[in-house]
mmCIF file of C-alpha atoms in Angstrom:
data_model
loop_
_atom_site.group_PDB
_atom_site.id
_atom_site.type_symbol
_atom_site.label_atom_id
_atom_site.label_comp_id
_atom_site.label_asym_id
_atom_site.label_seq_id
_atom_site.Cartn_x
_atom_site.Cartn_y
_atom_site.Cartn_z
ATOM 1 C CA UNK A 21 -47.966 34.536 64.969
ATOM 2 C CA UNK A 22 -48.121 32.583 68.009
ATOM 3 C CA UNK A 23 -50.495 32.779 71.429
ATOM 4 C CA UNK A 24 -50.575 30.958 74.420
ATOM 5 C CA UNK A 25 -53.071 30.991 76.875
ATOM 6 C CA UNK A 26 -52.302 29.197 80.011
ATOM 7 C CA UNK A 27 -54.763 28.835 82.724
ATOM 8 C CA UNK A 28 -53.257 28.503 86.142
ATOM 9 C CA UNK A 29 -54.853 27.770 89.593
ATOM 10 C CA UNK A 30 -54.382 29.506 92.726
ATOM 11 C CA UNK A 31 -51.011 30.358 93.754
ATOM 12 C CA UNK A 32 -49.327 30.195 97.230
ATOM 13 C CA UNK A 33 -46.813 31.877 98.757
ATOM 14 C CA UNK A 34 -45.333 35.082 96.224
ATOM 15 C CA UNK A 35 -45.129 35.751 92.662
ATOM 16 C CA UNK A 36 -43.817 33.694 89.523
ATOM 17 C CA UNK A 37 -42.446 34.478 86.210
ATOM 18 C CA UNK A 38 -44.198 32.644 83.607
ATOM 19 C CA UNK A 39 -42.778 32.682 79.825
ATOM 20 C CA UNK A 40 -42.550 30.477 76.304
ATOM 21 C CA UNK A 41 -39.805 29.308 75.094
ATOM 22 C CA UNK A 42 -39.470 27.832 71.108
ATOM 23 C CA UNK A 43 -36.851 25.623 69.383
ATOM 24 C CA UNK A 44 -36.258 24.195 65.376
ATOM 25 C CA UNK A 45 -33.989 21.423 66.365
ATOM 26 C CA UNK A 46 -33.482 19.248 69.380
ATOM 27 C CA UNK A 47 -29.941 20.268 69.781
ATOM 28 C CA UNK A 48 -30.592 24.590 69.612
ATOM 29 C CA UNK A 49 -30.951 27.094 72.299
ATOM 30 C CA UNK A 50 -34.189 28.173 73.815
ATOM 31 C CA UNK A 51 -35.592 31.067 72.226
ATOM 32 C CA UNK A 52 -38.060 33.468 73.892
ATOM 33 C CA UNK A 53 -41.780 34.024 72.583
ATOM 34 C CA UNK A 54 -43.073 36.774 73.626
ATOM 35 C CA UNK A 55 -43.101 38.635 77.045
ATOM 36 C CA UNK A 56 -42.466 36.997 80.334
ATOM 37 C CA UNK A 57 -45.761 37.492 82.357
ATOM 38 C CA UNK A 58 -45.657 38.089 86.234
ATOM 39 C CA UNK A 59 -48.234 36.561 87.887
ATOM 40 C CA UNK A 60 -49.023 36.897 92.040
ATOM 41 C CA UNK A 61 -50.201 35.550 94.887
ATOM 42 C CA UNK A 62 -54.270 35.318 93.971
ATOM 43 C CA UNK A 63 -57.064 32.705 95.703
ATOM 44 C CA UNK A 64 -58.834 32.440 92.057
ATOM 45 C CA UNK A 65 -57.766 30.755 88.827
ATOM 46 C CA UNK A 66 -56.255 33.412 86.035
ATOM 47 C CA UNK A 67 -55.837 32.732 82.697
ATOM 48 C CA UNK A 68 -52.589 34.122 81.009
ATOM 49 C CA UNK A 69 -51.951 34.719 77.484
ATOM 50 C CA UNK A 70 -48.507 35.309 75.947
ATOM 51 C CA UNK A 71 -48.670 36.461 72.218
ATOM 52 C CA UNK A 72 -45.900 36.624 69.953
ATOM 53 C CA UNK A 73 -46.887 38.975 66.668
ATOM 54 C CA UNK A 74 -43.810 40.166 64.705
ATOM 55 C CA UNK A 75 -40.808 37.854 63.025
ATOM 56 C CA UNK A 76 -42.497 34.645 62.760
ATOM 57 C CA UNK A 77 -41.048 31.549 63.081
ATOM 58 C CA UNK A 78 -42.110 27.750 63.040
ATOM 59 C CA UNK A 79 -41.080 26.305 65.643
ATOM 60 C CA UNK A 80 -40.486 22.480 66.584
ATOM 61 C CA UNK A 81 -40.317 22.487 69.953
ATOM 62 C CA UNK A 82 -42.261 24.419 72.604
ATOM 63 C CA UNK A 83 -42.281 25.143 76.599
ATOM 64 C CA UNK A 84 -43.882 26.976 78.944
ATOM 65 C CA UNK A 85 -42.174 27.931 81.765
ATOM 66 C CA UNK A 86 -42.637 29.214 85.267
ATOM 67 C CA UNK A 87 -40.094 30.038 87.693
ATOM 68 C CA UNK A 88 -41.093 30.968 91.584
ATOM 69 C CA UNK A 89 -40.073 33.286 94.118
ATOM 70 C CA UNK A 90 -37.350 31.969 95.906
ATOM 71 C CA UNK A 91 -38.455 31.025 99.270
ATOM 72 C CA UNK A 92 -40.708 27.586 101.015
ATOM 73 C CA UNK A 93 -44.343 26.966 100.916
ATOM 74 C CA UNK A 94 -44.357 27.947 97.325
ATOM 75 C CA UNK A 95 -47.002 26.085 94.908
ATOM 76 C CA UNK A 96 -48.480 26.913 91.739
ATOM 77 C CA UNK A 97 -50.611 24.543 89.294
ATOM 78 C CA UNK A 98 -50.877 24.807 85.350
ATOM 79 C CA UNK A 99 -54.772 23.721 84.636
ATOM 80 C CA UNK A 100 -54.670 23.742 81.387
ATOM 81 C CA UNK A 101 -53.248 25.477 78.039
ATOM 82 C CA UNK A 102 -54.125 26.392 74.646
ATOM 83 C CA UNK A 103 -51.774 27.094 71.487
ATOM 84 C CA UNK A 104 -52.553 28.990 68.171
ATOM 85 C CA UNK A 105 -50.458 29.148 65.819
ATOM 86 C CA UNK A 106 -50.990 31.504 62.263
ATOM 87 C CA UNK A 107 -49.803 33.419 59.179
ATOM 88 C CA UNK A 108 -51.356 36.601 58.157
#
């Protein structure tokens, strides 16, 4: 299993996608982890947590991504993020 929790500050401006993304070699694809998360326009810090139960797999490579609403004025900020990893 794998579980991200990403803790993100304010955001300006719309709404953003956030997802994981997990590799086994350099040179492979991108392969999702979970659910993409939509997260909006909010004056507080939110914490986010993507978690990835069925078909494990050990990854090499990890990234979290977040893609904005297209637009200007747009700003979001990662504060910090946390990564479990486990076998049941």
């Amino acid at each position: 299993k794998h579980s991200f929790q990403i803790k993100l500050d304010s955001i300006k401006g719309g709404k953003a996608t956030i997802g994981v993304q997990g590799k086994i070699f350099h040179s492979d694809s991108w392969t999702a982890i979970g659910s993409t998360v939509r997260y909006g326009a909010t004056t507080s810090d939110s914490t986010i947590t993507i978690t990835k139960t069925d078909a494990f797999t050990y990854y090499q490579y990890y990234r979290i991504y977040i893609t904005m609403d297209s637009g200007s004025g747009k700003k979001i900020q990662i504060i910090g993020c946390r990564f479990k990893q486990w076998e049941e």
